[in-house]
Amino acid sequence: IGKELTAPVTEALIRKNPDSTPLYLYLAVSRLTLMNAADFQNIRNRGDGIEGITARQLELVEDMPEGLEEMCAALVEAVGERINPSMCQRAVSYLALSRLGLRLTDLESLLETEQITFQTLEFAQFVNYMNELFLLRADGRYDFLHKSLRQGLLRHMTATGMNLTEGHEKIVSHLESLPDDDIIQIQEITWESMQADDPYSFYHWLSHIWSCTGDEKAAAARDIAEKCREDEGLWIAGCMEGLWEMDYTERDRNQMLVMGAHFLAVQVCSRFGDSLQENRTKIRIGKAAVSNMERLAQENPSELNLLTLSESCRVLAGYYLKSDQPAERDQAVPLLEQGRRLMSQRLHRN
């Protein structure tokens, strides 16, 4: 990166982290060249000259963390302190929380909620100093080039007591304030609402899923499926079961129950394979769909509700048939019969 170090400093870096990666060395050298007034005063106190610079750099090497992720966080913090500490810290925190970065307008709005003025020029200086660590996506989002940088920052944020869920909640609120056709809102609201543990926002988005393009629906299903793989469908099933208690009008709630039964139990579950573990996840979500639709069909036995319940029974029966638990396999046939009765009831009414 165009920087030269004296032999003692180079040797100290190697001793500090014998297995250091090129990225770690880049970060370390960047930190060594990041001198402020206090550093130069320290050097002058030693008599100036290369000896004073070397002595100060050796102290900096001694203070450096040994891990790559910790080194990432340390450099970001050091650069931010020299430009605009509060703004840089919060902007980088939101970038770390995001999945694929944020636009300048997103950062400005998020910081405004914390009474922090977003300075575009100072943020540009911040990014420019570490230009090897950032990328600018085609849609205008600034993001980290290396996964280690995001992981290191998130680890540091957690260690310093920051509530990551609250940060995601703020991002969700920001996304919901954007126009419905905003591409970042469409792409990220699903993932962010799950990270924020926000079933209300999740279902609010789900009520608009059919207005999305096929690619957007597929991306949302992929995101939800990934969440289900992490916790075996516990969060999604809990959302489905808790929908009855959410503050929606009866009409909106009923619409979400039907959409949830179809989109979550069918389209999302179609993303899973046939392993026993993934089938258990499909069963958990399928059971929540059947339970919701049985209750809804009892309250309002409309043609749509009966059809959706019948379909939900058929889908869950298919999952049961692939179970390794005899008791679950035994439930498949009764469910299929229940689905057929519902279809007959619907046809008889017509």
mmCIF file of C-alpha atoms in Angstrom:
data_model
loop_
_atom_site.group_PDB
_atom_site.id
_atom_site.type_symbol
_atom_site.label_atom_id
_atom_site.label_comp_id
_atom_site.label_asym_id
_atom_site.label_seq_id
_atom_site.Cartn_x
_atom_site.Cartn_y
_atom_site.Cartn_z
ATOM 1 C CA ILE A 1 0.000 0.000 0.000
ATOM 2 C CA GLY A 2 2.926 2.271 -0.605
ATOM 3 C CA LYS A 3 4.148 2.391 3.027
ATOM 4 C CA GLU A 4 7.584 1.385 4.297
ATOM 5 C CA LEU A 5 8.376 0.205 7.811
ATOM 6 C CA THR A 6 11.676 -0.110 9.561
ATOM 7 C CA ALA A 7 13.050 -3.584 10.176
ATOM 8 C CA PRO A 8 12.286 -3.552 13.941
ATOM 9 C CA VAL A 9 8.643 -2.654 13.310
ATOM 10 C CA THR A 10 8.295 -5.288 10.584
ATOM 11 C CA GLU A 11 9.784 -7.919 12.872
ATOM 12 C CA ALA A 12 7.459 -6.845 15.699
ATOM 13 C CA LEU A 13 4.435 -7.242 13.415
ATOM 14 C CA ILE A 14 5.529 -10.757 12.466
ATOM 15 C CA ARG A 15 6.032 -11.703 16.106
ATOM 16 C CA LYS A 16 2.664 -10.167 16.972
ATOM 17 C CA ASN A 17 0.796 -12.430 14.575
ATOM 18 C CA PRO A 18 2.970 -15.078 12.882
ATOM 19 C CA ASP A 19 -0.038 -16.383 10.932
ATOM 20 C CA SER A 20 -1.205 -12.937 9.843
ATOM 21 C CA THR A 21 -3.135 -12.654 6.589
ATOM 22 C CA PRO A 22 -2.506 -9.956 3.958
ATOM 23 C CA LEU A 23 -5.649 -8.210 5.237
ATOM 24 C CA TYR A 24 -4.342 -8.148 8.800
ATOM 25 C CA LEU A 25 -1.037 -6.702 7.629
ATOM 26 C CA TYR A 26 -2.840 -4.089 5.563
ATOM 27 C CA LEU A 27 -4.889 -3.056 8.594
ATOM 28 C CA ALA A 28 -1.812 -2.995 10.828
ATOM 29 C CA VAL A 29 0.204 -0.825 8.438
ATOM 30 C CA SER A 30 -2.783 1.486 8.006
ATOM 31 C CA ARG A 31 -2.959 1.888 11.762
ATOM 32 C CA LEU A 32 0.776 2.626 12.000
ATOM 33 C CA THR A 33 0.482 5.436 9.456
ATOM 34 C CA LEU A 34 -2.561 6.914 11.207
ATOM 35 C CA MET A 35 -0.724 9.449 13.336
ATOM 36 C CA ASN A 36 -2.410 12.295 15.207
ATOM 37 C CA ALA A 37 -1.126 15.218 17.240
ATOM 38 C CA ALA A 38 -0.622 13.071 20.339
ATOM 39 C CA ASP A 39 1.489 10.603 18.363
ATOM 40 C CA PHE A 40 3.713 13.335 16.922
ATOM 41 C CA GLN A 41 4.135 14.902 20.341
ATOM 42 C CA ASN A 42 5.163 11.491 21.642
ATOM 43 C CA ILE A 43 7.742 11.265 18.849
ATOM 44 C CA ARG A 44 9.082 14.771 19.503
ATOM 45 C CA ASN A 45 9.515 13.907 23.165
ATOM 46 C CA ARG A 46 11.822 11.118 22.038
ATOM 47 C CA GLY A 47 13.932 13.511 19.985
ATOM 48 C CA ASP A 48 12.264 13.271 16.558
ATOM 49 C CA GLY A 49 13.989 11.308 13.821
ATOM 50 C CA ILE A 50 13.479 7.749 12.681
ATOM 51 C CA GLU A 51 14.278 6.413 16.147
ATOM 52 C CA GLY A 52 11.357 8.289 17.690
ATOM 53 C CA ILE A 53 8.972 7.169 14.929
ATOM 54 C CA THR A 54 10.109 3.566 15.272
ATOM 55 C CA ALA A 55 9.705 3.637 19.048
ATOM 56 C CA ARG A 56 6.157 4.989 18.756
ATOM 57 C CA GLN A 57 5.227 2.459 16.088
ATOM 58 C CA LEU A 58 6.538 -0.366 18.248
ATOM 59 C CA GLU A 59 4.220 0.809 21.024
ATOM 60 C CA LEU A 60 1.302 0.809 18.595
ATOM 61 C CA VAL A 61 2.157 -2.718 17.465
ATOM 62 C CA GLU A 62 2.245 -3.834 21.083
ATOM 63 C CA ASP A 63 -1.260 -2.432 21.634
ATOM 64 C CA MET A 64 -2.750 -4.002 18.490
ATOM 65 C CA PRO A 65 -5.197 -6.902 18.889
ATOM 66 C CA GLU A 66 -3.982 -10.208 17.511
ATOM 67 C CA GLY A 67 -7.231 -11.310 15.852
ATOM 68 C CA LEU A 68 -8.294 -10.156 12.398
ATOM 69 C CA GLU A 69 -11.854 -9.254 13.384
ATOM 70 C CA GLU A 70 -10.667 -7.294 16.426
ATOM 71 C CA MET A 71 -8.082 -5.515 14.275
ATOM 72 C CA CYS A 72 -10.819 -4.478 11.835
ATOM 73 C CA ALA A 73 -12.876 -2.937 14.621
ATOM 74 C CA ALA A 74 -9.841 -1.200 16.134
ATOM 75 C CA LEU A 75 -8.854 0.476 12.857
ATOM 76 C CA VAL A 76 -12.390 1.649 12.100
ATOM 77 C CA GLU A 77 -12.611 3.158 15.568
ATOM 78 C CA ALA A 78 -9.219 4.852 15.245
ATOM 79 C CA VAL A 79 -10.041 6.415 11.865
ATOM 80 C CA GLY A 80 -13.444 7.579 13.058
ATOM 81 C CA GLU A 81 -11.946 9.286 16.106
ATOM 82 C CA ARG A 82 -9.802 11.436 13.846
ATOM 83 C CA ILE A 83 -12.666 12.614 11.621
ATOM 84 C CA ASN A 84 -16.001 12.717 13.481
ATOM 85 C CA PRO A 85 -16.202 10.136 16.269
ATOM 86 C CA SER A 86 -19.942 10.045 16.963
ATOM 87 C CA MET A 87 -21.023 10.221 13.328
ATOM 88 C CA CYS A 88 -18.513 7.659 12.063
ATOM 89 C CA GLN A 89 -19.198 5.258 14.907
ATOM 90 C CA ARG A 90 -22.948 5.257 14.407
ATOM 91 C CA ALA A 91 -22.757 5.172 10.603
ATOM 92 C CA VAL A 92 -20.409 2.195 10.694
ATOM 93 C CA SER A 93 -22.609 0.480 13.284
ATOM 94 C CA TYR A 94 -25.597 0.671 10.961
ATOM 95 C CA LEU A 95 -23.499 -0.548 8.044
ATOM 96 C CA ALA A 96 -22.412 -3.519 10.161
ATOM 97 C CA LEU A 97 -26.003 -4.297 11.146
ATOM 98 C CA SER A 98 -27.205 -4.177 7.551
ATOM 99 C CA ARG A 99 -26.899 -7.193 5.308
ATOM 100 C CA LEU A 100 -25.567 -5.544 2.139
ATOM 101 C CA GLY A 101 -24.834 -1.988 3.196
ATOM 102 C CA LEU A 102 -26.803 1.264 3.149
ATOM 103 C CA ARG A 103 -27.085 4.364 0.979
ATOM 104 C CA LEU A 104 -26.023 7.819 2.099
ATOM 105 C CA THR A 105 -29.690 8.831 2.375
ATOM 106 C CA ASP A 106 -30.360 5.806 4.579
ATOM 107 C CA LEU A 107 -27.487 6.698 6.890
ATOM 108 C CA GLU A 108 -28.604 10.315 7.037
ATOM 109 C CA SER A 109 -32.139 9.344 8.070
ATOM 110 C CA LEU A 110 -30.977 6.798 10.642
ATOM 111 C CA LEU A 111 -28.537 9.192 12.285
ATOM 112 C CA GLU A 112 -31.138 11.948 12.294
ATOM 113 C CA THR A 113 -33.287 9.827 14.641
ATOM 114 C CA GLU A 114 -30.381 9.974 17.107
ATOM 115 C CA GLN A 115 -29.897 13.739 16.709
ATOM 116 C CA ILE A 116 -26.598 13.172 14.899
ATOM 117 C CA THR A 117 -25.942 15.240 11.794
ATOM 118 C CA PHE A 118 -24.664 13.135 8.923
ATOM 119 C CA GLN A 119 -21.798 14.941 7.202
ATOM 120 C CA THR A 120 -21.425 13.584 3.678
ATOM 121 C CA LEU A 121 -17.943 15.055 3.169
ATOM 122 C CA GLU A 122 -16.611 13.657 6.433
ATOM 123 C CA PHE A 123 -18.080 10.237 5.673
ATOM 124 C CA ALA A 124 -16.391 10.392 2.252
ATOM 125 C CA GLN A 125 -13.086 11.140 4.006
ATOM 126 C CA PHE A 126 -13.657 8.195 6.305
ATOM 127 C CA VAL A 127 -14.351 5.813 3.411
ATOM 128 C CA ASN A 128 -11.507 7.248 1.321
ATOM 129 C CA TYR A 129 -8.966 6.568 4.042
ATOM 130 C CA MET A 130 -9.975 2.914 4.097
ATOM 131 C CA ASN A 131 -10.903 2.607 0.438
ATOM 132 C CA GLU A 132 -9.526 -0.943 0.296
ATOM 133 C CA LEU A 133 -12.108 -2.006 2.877
ATOM 134 C CA PHE A 134 -15.279 -0.533 1.355
ATOM 135 C CA LEU A 135 -17.210 -1.070 -1.828
ATOM 136 C CA LEU A 136 -19.935 0.990 -3.478
ATOM 137 C CA ARG A 137 -22.711 -1.160 -4.902
ATOM 138 C CA ALA A 138 -24.497 -0.303 -8.134
ATOM 139 C CA ASP A 139 -27.634 0.693 -6.186
ATOM 140 C CA GLY A 140 -25.675 3.270 -4.149
ATOM 141 C CA ARG A 141 -25.140 1.203 -1.008
ATOM 142 C CA TYR A 142 -21.826 1.457 0.819
ATOM 143 C CA ASP A 143 -20.739 -1.887 2.193
ATOM 144 C CA PHE A 144 -17.712 -3.654 3.607
ATOM 145 C CA LEU A 145 -15.497 -5.494 1.177
ATOM 146 C CA HIS A 146 -14.469 -8.132 3.704
ATOM 147 C CA LYS A 147 -16.731 -10.310 5.826
ATOM 148 C CA SER A 148 -14.222 -10.086 8.680
ATOM 149 C CA LEU A 149 -14.825 -6.352 8.998
ATOM 150 C CA ARG A 150 -18.567 -6.751 9.588
ATOM 151 C CA GLN A 151 -18.044 -9.678 11.960
ATOM 152 C CA GLY A 152 -15.405 -7.809 13.925
ATOM 153 C CA LEU A 153 -17.574 -4.737 14.283
ATOM 154 C CA LEU A 154 -20.631 -6.742 15.353
ATOM 155 C CA ARG A 155 -18.555 -8.607 17.915
ATOM 156 C CA HIS A 156 -17.177 -5.305 19.214
ATOM 157 C CA MET A 157 -20.659 -3.762 19.334
ATOM 158 C CA THR A 158 -21.966 -6.695 21.362
ATOM 159 C CA ALA A 159 -18.991 -6.643 23.710
ATOM 160 C CA THR A 160 -19.532 -2.944 24.428
ATOM 161 C CA GLY A 161 -23.170 -3.501 25.394
ATOM 162 C CA MET A 162 -24.938 -2.394 22.233
ATOM 163 C CA ASN A 163 -28.359 -3.974 21.678
ATOM 164 C CA LEU A 164 -28.195 -5.240 18.095
ATOM 165 C CA THR A 165 -31.914 -6.017 17.978
ATOM 166 C CA GLU A 166 -32.740 -2.377 18.735
ATOM 167 C CA GLY A 167 -30.449 -1.329 15.904
ATOM 168 C CA HIS A 168 -32.321 -3.585 13.494
ATOM 169 C CA GLU A 169 -35.611 -2.151 14.788
ATOM 170 C CA LYS A 170 -34.441 1.326 13.775
ATOM 171 C CA ILE A 171 -33.499 0.077 10.323
ATOM 172 C CA VAL A 172 -36.949 -1.531 9.981
ATOM 173 C CA SER A 173 -38.636 1.759 10.938
ATOM 174 C CA HIS A 174 -36.536 3.552 8.354
ATOM 175 C CA LEU A 175 -37.347 1.027 5.622
ATOM 176 C CA GLU A 176 -41.057 1.291 6.388
ATOM 177 C CA SER A 177 -40.842 5.072 5.914
ATOM 178 C CA LEU A 178 -39.600 4.655 2.339
ATOM 179 C CA PRO A 179 -41.895 4.520 -0.715
ATOM 180 C CA ASP A 180 -43.379 1.090 -1.394
ATOM 181 C CA ASP A 181 -41.414 0.807 -4.639
ATOM 182 C CA ASP A 182 -38.048 1.553 -3.034
ATOM 183 C CA ILE A 183 -35.767 -1.283 -4.092
ATOM 184 C CA ILE A 184 -33.847 -1.416 -0.796
ATOM 185 C CA GLN A 185 -37.070 -1.626 1.177
ATOM 186 C CA ILE A 186 -38.310 -4.459 -1.024
ATOM 187 C CA GLN A 187 -35.048 -6.386 -0.803
ATOM 188 C CA GLU A 188 -34.271 -5.909 2.889
ATOM 189 C CA ILE A 189 -37.520 -5.521 4.885
ATOM 190 C CA THR A 190 -37.997 -9.285 5.236
ATOM 191 C CA TRP A 191 -34.501 -9.957 6.534
ATOM 192 C CA GLU A 192 -34.420 -6.873 8.759
ATOM 193 C CA SER A 193 -37.801 -7.556 10.388
ATOM 194 C CA MET A 194 -36.607 -11.045 11.298
ATOM 195 C CA GLN A 195 -33.351 -9.684 12.716
ATOM 196 C CA ALA A 196 -35.377 -7.136 14.688
ATOM 197 C CA ASP A 197 -37.628 -9.884 16.067
ATOM 198 C CA ASP A 198 -40.578 -7.866 14.763
ATOM 199 C CA PRO A 199 -43.482 -10.148 13.757
ATOM 200 C CA TYR A 200 -45.795 -7.159 13.209
ATOM 201 C CA SER A 201 -43.592 -5.601 10.535
ATOM 202 C CA PHE A 202 -42.901 -9.024 9.083
ATOM 203 C CA TYR A 203 -46.590 -9.750 8.578
ATOM 204 C CA HIS A 204 -47.308 -6.211 7.413
ATOM 205 C CA TRP A 205 -44.820 -6.815 4.625
ATOM 206 C CA LEU A 206 -46.250 -10.276 3.962
ATOM 207 C CA SER A 207 -49.671 -8.739 3.298
ATOM 208 C CA HIS A 208 -48.160 -7.070 0.213
ATOM 209 C CA ILE A 209 -46.209 -10.078 -1.065
ATOM 210 C CA TRP A 210 -48.501 -10.770 -4.013
ATOM 211 C CA SER A 211 -47.783 -7.336 -5.474
ATOM 212 C CA CYS A 212 -44.082 -8.204 -5.674
ATOM 213 C CA THR A 213 -42.394 -9.615 -8.759
ATOM 214 C CA GLY A 214 -41.571 -13.281 -9.031
ATOM 215 C CA ASP A 215 -37.896 -12.601 -8.344
ATOM 216 C CA GLU A 216 -38.779 -10.530 -5.258
ATOM 217 C CA LYS A 217 -41.037 -13.272 -3.899
ATOM 218 C CA ALA A 218 -38.325 -15.848 -4.493
ATOM 219 C CA ALA A 219 -35.747 -13.687 -2.697
ATOM 220 C CA ALA A 220 -38.083 -13.219 0.276
ATOM 221 C CA ALA A 221 -38.781 -16.961 0.435
ATOM 222 C CA ARG A 222 -35.042 -17.609 0.361
ATOM 223 C CA ASP A 223 -34.412 -15.191 3.242
ATOM 224 C CA ILE A 224 -37.181 -16.716 5.368
ATOM 225 C CA ALA A 225 -35.967 -20.231 4.623
ATOM 226 C CA GLU A 226 -32.477 -19.283 5.774
ATOM 227 C CA LYS A 227 -33.912 -17.999 9.054
ATOM 228 C CA CYS A 228 -35.834 -21.248 9.449
ATOM 229 C CA ARG A 229 -32.673 -23.266 8.952
ATOM 230 C CA GLU A 230 -31.027 -21.349 11.771
ATOM 231 C CA ASP A 231 -33.749 -22.076 14.359
ATOM 232 C CA GLU A 232 -35.684 -24.979 12.777
ATOM 233 C CA GLY A 233 -38.633 -22.720 12.016
ATOM 234 C CA LEU A 234 -39.288 -21.633 15.595
ATOM 235 C CA TRP A 235 -39.466 -17.910 14.870
ATOM 236 C CA ILE A 236 -41.739 -18.225 11.842
ATOM 237 C CA ALA A 237 -44.053 -20.720 13.536
ATOM 238 C CA GLY A 238 -44.229 -18.422 16.554
ATOM 239 C CA CYS A 239 -45.194 -15.517 14.299
ATOM 240 C CA MET A 240 -47.930 -17.574 12.707
ATOM 241 C CA GLU A 241 -49.332 -18.641 16.063
ATOM 242 C CA GLY A 242 -49.114 -15.120 17.477
ATOM 243 C CA LEU A 243 -50.877 -13.434 14.590
ATOM 244 C CA TRP A 244 -54.226 -13.708 16.373
ATOM 245 C CA GLU A 245 -52.966 -11.424 19.127
ATOM 246 C CA MET A 246 -51.524 -8.739 16.857
ATOM 247 C CA ASP A 247 -53.221 -5.375 16.513
ATOM 248 C CA TYR A 248 -54.744 -5.797 13.051
ATOM 249 C CA THR A 249 -58.265 -5.330 11.782
ATOM 250 C CA GLU A 250 -60.137 -8.598 11.392
ATOM 251 C CA ARG A 251 -60.034 -8.237 7.601
ATOM 252 C CA ASP A 252 -56.272 -7.675 7.483
ATOM 253 C CA ARG A 253 -55.613 -10.461 9.973
ATOM 254 C CA ASN A 254 -57.672 -12.954 7.987
ATOM 255 C CA GLN A 255 -55.893 -11.981 4.795
ATOM 256 C CA MET A 256 -52.525 -12.495 6.459
ATOM 257 C CA LEU A 257 -53.560 -15.883 7.832
ATOM 258 C CA VAL A 258 -54.411 -17.096 4.330
ATOM 259 C CA MET A 259 -51.266 -15.609 2.792
ATOM 260 C CA GLY A 260 -49.141 -16.967 5.596
ATOM 261 C CA ALA A 261 -50.557 -20.460 5.205
ATOM 262 C CA HIS A 262 -49.763 -20.500 1.497
ATOM 263 C CA PHE A 263 -46.541 -18.512 1.235
ATOM 264 C CA LEU A 264 -44.832 -19.757 4.406
ATOM 265 C CA ALA A 265 -45.983 -23.382 4.513
ATOM 266 C CA VAL A 266 -45.684 -23.965 0.761
ATOM 267 C CA GLN A 267 -43.353 -21.555 -1.041
ATOM 268 C CA VAL A 268 -40.880 -21.085 1.797
ATOM 269 C CA CYS A 269 -40.875 -24.769 2.710
ATOM 270 C CA SER A 270 -40.233 -25.680 -0.918
ATOM 271 C CA ARG A 271 -36.759 -24.213 -0.355
ATOM 272 C CA PHE A 272 -35.893 -27.040 2.017
ATOM 273 C CA GLY A 273 -34.423 -30.394 1.135
ATOM 274 C CA ASP A 274 -35.625 -33.823 2.207
ATOM 275 C CA SER A 275 -33.354 -34.335 5.201
ATOM 276 C CA LEU A 276 -35.083 -35.363 8.432
ATOM 277 C CA GLN A 277 -34.024 -32.116 10.128
ATOM 278 C CA GLU A 278 -35.425 -29.912 7.380
ATOM 279 C CA ASN A 279 -38.592 -32.001 7.229
ATOM 280 C CA ARG A 280 -39.093 -31.368 10.963
ATOM 281 C CA THR A 281 -38.923 -27.644 10.185
ATOM 282 C CA LYS A 282 -41.536 -28.062 7.444
ATOM 283 C CA ILE A 283 -43.770 -29.977 9.855
ATOM 284 C CA ARG A 284 -43.511 -27.219 12.478
ATOM 285 C CA ILE A 285 -44.515 -24.530 9.965
ATOM 286 C CA GLY A 286 -47.168 -26.735 8.360
ATOM 287 C CA LYS A 287 -48.790 -27.454 11.737
ATOM 288 C CA ALA A 288 -48.978 -23.715 12.481
ATOM 289 C CA ALA A 289 -50.628 -23.142 9.087
ATOM 290 C CA VAL A 290 -53.239 -25.860 9.650
ATOM 291 C CA SER A 291 -53.968 -24.655 13.177
ATOM 292 C CA ASN A 292 -54.491 -21.079 11.981
ATOM 293 C CA MET A 293 -56.697 -22.063 9.071
ATOM 294 C CA GLU A 294 -58.834 -24.446 11.175
ATOM 295 C CA ARG A 295 -59.592 -21.608 13.567
ATOM 296 C CA LEU A 296 -60.244 -19.147 10.739
ATOM 297 C CA ALA A 297 -62.470 -21.574 8.813
ATOM 298 C CA GLN A 298 -64.482 -22.208 11.953
ATOM 299 C CA GLU A 299 -65.026 -18.466 12.411
ATOM 300 C CA ASN A 300 -65.633 -17.797 8.723
ATOM 301 C CA PRO A 301 -66.188 -20.874 6.518
ATOM 302 C CA SER A 302 -65.779 -18.953 3.279
ATOM 303 C CA GLU A 303 -64.812 -20.697 0.055
ATOM 304 C CA LEU A 304 -61.287 -19.251 0.194
ATOM 305 C CA ASN A 305 -60.750 -20.268 3.809
ATOM 306 C CA LEU A 306 -61.999 -23.817 3.219
ATOM 307 C CA LEU A 307 -59.836 -24.142 0.115
ATOM 308 C CA THR A 308 -56.755 -22.866 1.951
ATOM 309 C CA LEU A 309 -57.376 -25.183 4.908
ATOM 310 C CA SER A 310 -57.791 -28.139 2.558
ATOM 311 C CA GLU A 311 -54.527 -27.279 0.832
ATOM 312 C CA SER A 312 -52.773 -26.809 4.185
ATOM 313 C CA CYS A 313 -53.926 -30.267 5.315
ATOM 314 C CA ARG A 314 -52.650 -31.835 2.105
ATOM 315 C CA VAL A 315 -49.272 -30.115 2.413
ATOM 316 C CA LEU A 316 -48.795 -31.076 6.063
ATOM 317 C CA ALA A 317 -49.794 -34.655 5.305
ATOM 318 C CA GLY A 318 -47.016 -34.773 2.730
ATOM 319 C CA TYR A 319 -44.521 -33.611 5.327
ATOM 320 C CA TYR A 320 -45.816 -36.181 7.839
ATOM 321 C CA LEU A 321 -45.345 -39.010 5.340
ATOM 322 C CA LYS A 322 -41.608 -38.229 5.215
ATOM 323 C CA SER A 323 -41.222 -38.150 9.006
ATOM 324 C CA ASP A 324 -39.086 -40.648 10.900
ATOM 325 C CA GLN A 325 -41.663 -40.627 13.726
ATOM 326 C CA PRO A 326 -44.385 -43.314 13.370
ATOM 327 C CA ALA A 327 -46.877 -41.171 15.314
ATOM 328 C CA GLU A 328 -46.492 -38.372 12.771
ATOM 329 C CA ARG A 329 -46.737 -40.708 9.785
ATOM 330 C CA ASP A 330 -49.969 -42.048 11.263
ATOM 331 C CA GLN A 331 -51.444 -38.540 11.129
ATOM 332 C CA ALA A 332 -50.947 -38.225 7.364
ATOM 333 C CA VAL A 333 -53.975 -40.247 6.234
ATOM 334 C CA PRO A 334 -56.477 -38.526 8.599
ATOM 335 C CA LEU A 335 -55.185 -35.167 7.378
ATOM 336 C CA LEU A 336 -55.634 -36.170 3.744
ATOM 337 C CA GLU A 337 -59.171 -37.320 4.525
ATOM 338 C CA GLN A 338 -59.861 -34.021 6.281
ATOM 339 C CA GLY A 339 -58.649 -32.182 3.194
ATOM 340 C CA ARG A 340 -60.917 -34.236 0.922
ATOM 341 C CA ARG A 341 -63.947 -33.596 3.166
ATOM 342 C CA LEU A 342 -63.261 -29.879 3.038
ATOM 343 C CA MET A 343 -63.064 -29.957 -0.746
ATOM 344 C CA SER A 344 -66.329 -31.894 -0.914
ATOM 345 C CA GLN A 345 -67.941 -29.397 1.453
ATOM 346 C CA ARG A 346 -66.740 -26.540 -0.754
ATOM 347 C CA LEU A 347 -67.994 -28.216 -3.941
ATOM 348 C CA HIS A 348 -71.347 -29.029 -2.321
ATOM 349 C CA ARG A 349 -71.810 -25.396 -1.361
ATOM 350 C CA ASN A 350 -71.132 -24.312 -4.935
#
